[in-house]
Amino acid sequence: AQSVTQPDIHITVSEGASLELRCNYSYGATPYLFWYVQSPGQGLQLLLKYFSGDTLVQGIKGFEAEFKRSQSSFNLRKPSVHWSDAAEYFCAVGGRGGGADGLTFGKGTHLIIQP
Amino acid sequence: GAVVSQHPSRVICKSGTSVKIECRSLDFQATTMFWYRQFPKQSLMLMATSNEGSKATYEQGVEKDKFLINHASLTLSTLTVTSAHPEDSSFYICSARTPLAGMGEQYFGPGTRLTVT
């Protein structure tokens, strides 16, 4: 069975500082990997995704993530955070069942931005 | 594009009653819709997958007689929580996908907060 681990429940970062959110997955093959952001009252917004090819993927809002097969990781990074980045971040994995699979989510990381 | 709406956004119902939540894809046809449940401060758990015109596929541990899912058209799926109990109180989120989307990609609705008193 596939699973996703986000080891950090909360992370506090100063505005302007760099950010890395960790994500490890368990899956029998190369999965589809996603990072979503959830703000209060908002639906989940896709930040970026990895399907194949270049292991460093660029997303919206200045985020990027790197797929490392050897470490089963897909960490999310941003070089300089803004106060508006405060939100809940979810890493998710999807199977390759023709896109008909639901996603398996990690427990989420709550990002707090300090002024 | 690719907007998914849910109605209602919040609902309070009494224990023993049923409540229906709608999920609509506003600007695309959704061949597959998914229903997730999110407990406070926790992750989203997939409840079921529904394909238009066929029966939903439920995840292990999800009671199909309690959580009735209907995907009657390519733009609408409904989740009915029957004989609701306080432990059914949760945040329910739907998502939808279209074959035109990138592989595995889903578009999420804003969620429905259900409170059972």
CSV table of C-alpha atoms in Angstrom, one decimal:
chain,number,residue,atom,x,y,z
A,1,ALA,CA,0.0,0.0,0.0
A,2,GLN,CA,1.2,3.5,-0.7
A,3,SER,CA,1.8,6.0,2.0
A,4,VAL,CA,3.2,9.5,2.5
A,5,THR,CA,5.1,10.8,5.5
A,6,GLN,CA,5.5,14.4,6.3
A,7,PRO,CA,7.6,14.4,9.5
A,8,ASP,CA,7.2,18.0,10.4
A,9,ILE,CA,3.7,18.9,11.8
A,10,HIS,CA,4.6,22.6,12.3
A,11,ILE,CA,7.4,24.7,10.8
A,12,THR,CA,8.1,28.3,11.7
A,13,VAL,CA,10.2,30.4,9.3
A,14,SER,CA,11.0,34.1,9.2
A,15,GLU,CA,9.7,36.1,6.3
A,16,GLY,CA,12.4,36.2,3.6
A,17,ALA,CA,14.1,33.1,4.8
A,18,SER,CA,14.3,29.9,2.8
A,19,LEU,CA,12.0,26.9,3.3
A,20,GLU,CA,12.1,23.2,2.9
A,21,LEU,CA,9.2,20.9,3.7
A,22,ARG,CA,10.0,17.2,3.8
A,23,CYS,CA,8.0,14.4,2.2
A,24,ASN,CA,8.8,10.8,2.0
A,25,TYR,CA,6.7,8.3,0.2
A,26,SER,CA,6.3,4.5,0.0
A,27,TYR,CA,5.2,3.0,-3.3
A,28,GLY,CA,6.1,0.0,-5.3
A,29,ALA,CA,7.1,1.9,-8.4
A,30,THR,CA,7.6,5.5,-9.4
A,31,PRO,CA,4.4,7.2,-8.4
A,32,TYR,CA,2.9,10.5,-9.4
A,33,LEU,CA,3.9,13.0,-6.7
A,34,PHE,CA,2.1,16.3,-5.8
A,35,TRP,CA,2.3,19.2,-3.4
A,36,TYR,CA,-0.9,21.0,-2.5
A,37,VAL,CA,-1.5,24.0,-0.3
A,38,GLN,CA,-4.6,24.6,1.7
A,39,SER,CA,-5.5,28.0,3.1
A,40,PRO,CA,-8.4,28.5,5.6
A,41,GLY,CA,-11.6,28.5,3.7
A,42,GLN,CA,-9.9,27.6,0.4
A,43,GLY,CA,-9.8,24.5,-1.6
A,44,LEU,CA,-6.6,22.6,-2.1
A,45,GLN,CA,-4.4,24.3,-4.7
A,46,LEU,CA,-1.9,22.4,-6.7
A,47,LEU,CA,1.6,23.8,-6.3
A,48,LEU,CA,3.5,21.3,-8.5
A,49,LYS,CA,3.6,17.7,-9.6
A,50,TYR,CA,6.1,15.1,-10.7
A,51,PHE,CA,5.3,12.5,-13.2
A,52,SER,CA,8.6,11.7,-15.0
A,53,GLY,CA,11.6,13.3,-16.5
A,54,ASP,CA,13.5,16.1,-14.8
A,55,THR,CA,13.6,15.4,-11.1
A,56,LEU,CA,13.6,19.1,-10.2
A,57,VAL,CA,10.1,20.5,-10.9
A,58,GLN,CA,9.1,24.1,-10.8
A,59,GLY,CA,5.7,25.1,-9.5
A,60,ILE,CA,3.6,28.2,-8.9
A,61,LYS,CA,4.3,30.9,-6.3
A,62,GLY,CA,8.1,30.3,-6.6
A,63,PHE,CA,8.0,26.8,-5.2
A,64,GLU,CA,10.1,23.9,-6.4
A,65,ALA,CA,10.5,20.3,-5.4
A,66,GLU,CA,13.1,17.6,-6.1
A,67,PHE,CA,12.3,13.9,-6.6
A,68,LYS,CA,15.0,11.7,-5.2
A,69,ARG,CA,14.3,8.1,-6.0
A,70,SER,CA,17.1,6.7,-3.8
A,71,GLN,CA,15.6,8.5,-0.7
A,72,SER,CA,12.0,8.1,-1.7
A,73,SER,CA,11.6,11.8,-1.1
A,74,PHE,CA,9.9,14.7,-2.7
A,75,ASN,CA,10.9,17.8,-0.6
A,76,LEU,CA,9.3,21.2,-1.3
A,77,ARG,CA,11.5,24.3,-1.3
A,78,LYS,CA,11.2,28.0,-1.7
A,79,PRO,CA,14.2,30.4,-1.5
A,80,SER,CA,12.4,33.2,0.2
A,81,VAL,CA,9.0,32.9,1.9
A,82,HIS,CA,6.4,35.6,2.1
A,83,TRP,CA,3.8,36.1,4.8
A,84,SER,CA,1.1,34.9,2.4
A,85,ASP,CA,2.8,31.5,2.3
A,86,ALA,CA,1.4,30.7,5.7
A,87,ALA,CA,-0.9,27.7,5.2
A,88,GLU,CA,-1.1,24.0,5.4
A,89,TYR,CA,1.0,22.0,2.9
A,90,PHE,CA,0.2,18.5,1.8
A,91,CYS,CA,2.3,16.1,-0.1
A,92,ALA,CA,0.4,13.4,-2.0
A,93,VAL,CA,1.1,10.4,-4.0
A,94,GLY,CA,-1.1,8.9,-6.8
A,95,GLY,CA,-0.9,5.6,-8.5
A,96,ARG,CA,-0.5,5.1,-12.2
A,97,GLY,CA,-3.9,3.5,-12.7
A,98,GLY,CA,-4.6,5.5,-15.8
A,99,GLY,CA,-5.3,8.5,-13.6
A,100,ALA,CA,-8.3,6.8,-12.0
A,101,ASP,CA,-6.7,6.5,-8.6
A,102,GLY,CA,-7.5,8.7,-5.7
A,103,LEU,CA,-4.6,10.4,-3.9
A,104,THR,CA,-2.9,9.3,-0.7
A,105,PHE,CA,-2.0,12.4,1.4
A,106,GLY,CA,0.5,13.0,4.1
A,107,LYS,CA,-0.7,14.5,7.4
A,108,GLY,CA,0.3,17.9,6.3
A,109,THR,CA,2.8,20.5,7.6
A,110,HIS,CA,1.5,23.8,9.0
A,111,LEU,CA,3.7,26.6,8.0
A,112,ILE,CA,4.0,29.7,10.2
A,113,ILE,CA,5.7,32.8,9.0
A,114,GLN,CA,7.3,35.1,11.5
A,115,PRO,CA,7.6,38.8,10.7
B,1,GLY,CA,-10.6,27.0,-15.7
B,2,ALA,CA,-11.0,23.6,-13.9
B,3,VAL,CA,-13.2,24.9,-11.1
B,4,VAL,CA,-15.0,22.6,-8.7
B,5,SER,CA,-17.7,23.8,-6.4
B,6,GLN,CA,-19.3,22.2,-3.4
B,7,HIS,CA,-22.7,23.0,-1.8
B,8,PRO,CA,-23.3,23.7,0.9
B,9,SER,CA,-20.1,25.0,2.4
B,10,ARG,CA,-21.4,24.4,5.9
B,11,VAL,CA,-24.2,22.3,7.2
B,12,ILE,CA,-25.5,21.5,10.6
B,13,CYS,CA,-27.9,18.6,11.1
B,14,LYS,CA,-29.4,16.6,13.9
B,15,SER,CA,-28.4,13.1,14.7
B,16,GLY,CA,-30.4,10.6,12.8
B,17,THR,CA,-31.1,12.8,9.8
B,18,SER,CA,-29.5,12.6,6.3
B,19,VAL,CA,-27.7,15.3,4.6
B,20,LYS,CA,-26.7,15.6,0.9
B,21,ILE,CA,-23.5,17.4,-0.3
B,22,GLU,CA,-23.1,18.3,-4.0
B,23,CYS,CA,-19.9,18.5,-6.0
B,24,ARG,CA,-20.0,20.2,-9.4
B,25,SER,CA,-17.4,20.7,-12.0
B,26,LEU,CA,-18.2,24.1,-13.4
B,27,ASP,CA,-16.3,24.3,-16.6
B,28,PHE,CA,-15.3,20.8,-17.5
B,29,GLN,CA,-16.7,17.3,-17.7
B,30,ALA,CA,-15.5,15.1,-14.9
B,31,THR,CA,-15.3,11.5,-15.8
B,32,THR,CA,-14.1,10.6,-12.3
B,33,MET,CA,-14.9,12.2,-9.0
B,34,PHE,CA,-13.4,11.5,-5.6
B,35,TRP,CA,-14.7,12.1,-2.1
B,36,TYR,CA,-12.3,12.7,0.8
B,37,ARG,CA,-12.8,13.2,4.4
B,38,GLN,CA,-10.6,15.5,6.5
B,39,PHE,CA,-10.5,15.4,10.3
B,40,PRO,CA,-9.3,18.5,12.2
B,41,LYS,CA,-5.6,19.0,11.9
B,42,GLN,CA,-5.3,15.8,9.9
B,43,SER,CA,-4.8,14.6,6.4
B,44,LEU,CA,-7.4,13.9,3.8
B,45,MET,CA,-8.6,10.3,3.6
B,46,LEU,CA,-10.0,9.0,0.4
B,47,MET,CA,-13.5,7.6,0.9
B,48,ALA,CA,-14.6,6.6,-2.5
B,49,THR,CA,-14.1,7.0,-6.3
B,50,SER,CA,-17.1,7.5,-8.6
B,51,ASN,CA,-17.3,7.3,-12.3
B,52,GLU,CA,-20.2,8.8,-14.2
B,53,GLY,CA,-23.0,6.3,-14.7
B,54,SER,CA,-21.5,3.5,-12.6
B,55,LYS,CA,-21.4,2.5,-8.9
B,56,ALA,CA,-18.9,4.1,-6.6
B,57,THR,CA,-15.9,2.2,-5.4
B,58,TYR,CA,-15.4,2.6,-1.7
B,59,GLU,CA,-12.2,2.4,0.2
B,60,GLN,CA,-11.8,-0.2,2.9
B,61,GLY,CA,-13.5,0.7,6.1
B,62,VAL,CA,-16.0,3.2,4.5
B,63,GLU,CA,-19.6,2.1,4.9
B,64,LYS,CA,-21.2,2.3,1.5
B,65,ASP,CA,-24.7,2.2,3.0
B,66,LYS,CA,-23.9,5.2,5.2
B,67,PHE,CA,-22.1,7.3,2.6
B,68,LEU,CA,-24.2,7.1,-0.6
B,69,ILE,CA,-22.5,8.4,-3.6
B,70,ASN,CA,-24.2,9.2,-6.9
B,71,HIS,CA,-22.4,10.4,-10.0
B,72,ALA,CA,-25.4,10.9,-12.3
B,73,SER,CA,-23.9,13.3,-14.8
B,74,LEU,CA,-20.5,14.4,-16.0
B,75,THR,CA,-20.7,17.5,-13.9
B,76,LEU,CA,-22.3,16.4,-10.7
B,77,SER,CA,-21.6,14.0,-7.9
B,78,THR,CA,-23.5,13.8,-4.6
B,79,LEU,CA,-22.5,12.4,-1.2
B,80,THR,CA,-25.4,11.6,1.1
B,81,VAL,CA,-24.6,11.0,4.7
B,82,THR,CA,-27.5,8.8,6.0
B,83,SER,CA,-28.6,8.6,9.6
B,84,ALA,CA,-25.8,11.0,10.6
B,85,HIS,CA,-24.2,10.7,14.0
B,86,PRO,CA,-21.9,13.1,15.7
B,87,GLU,CA,-18.8,11.1,14.7
B,88,ASP,CA,-19.7,11.8,11.1
B,89,SER,CA,-18.9,15.4,11.8
B,90,SER,CA,-16.0,16.3,9.5
B,91,PHE,CA,-14.8,18.3,6.5
B,92,TYR,CA,-15.8,16.6,3.3
B,93,ILE,CA,-13.9,17.5,0.1
B,94,CYS,CA,-14.5,16.4,-3.4
B,95,SER,CA,-12.2,16.4,-6.4
B,96,ALA,CA,-12.7,15.8,-10.0
B,97,ARG,CA,-10.6,14.8,-13.0
B,98,THR,CA,-11.0,14.9,-16.7
B,99,PRO,CA,-9.0,12.9,-19.2
B,100,LEU,CA,-7.9,16.2,-20.6
B,101,ALA,CA,-6.0,16.9,-17.4
B,102,GLY,CA,-2.4,15.9,-16.8
B,103,MET,CA,-2.1,12.3,-15.7
B,104,GLY,CA,-3.2,11.9,-12.1
B,105,GLU,CA,-4.2,15.5,-11.7
B,106,GLN,CA,-7.3,16.3,-9.7
B,107,TYR,CA,-9.1,19.6,-9.1
B,108,PHE,CA,-10.5,20.0,-5.6
B,109,GLY,CA,-13.6,21.7,-4.3
B,110,PRO,CA,-13.5,24.1,-1.3
B,111,GLY,CA,-15.0,21.5,1.0
B,112,THR,CA,-18.1,21.1,3.1
B,113,ARG,CA,-18.1,21.4,6.9
B,114,LEU,CA,-20.6,18.9,8.4
B,115,THR,CA,-21.6,19.2,12.0
B,116,VAL,CA,-23.9,16.7,13.5
B,117,THR,CA,-25.6,17.6,16.8
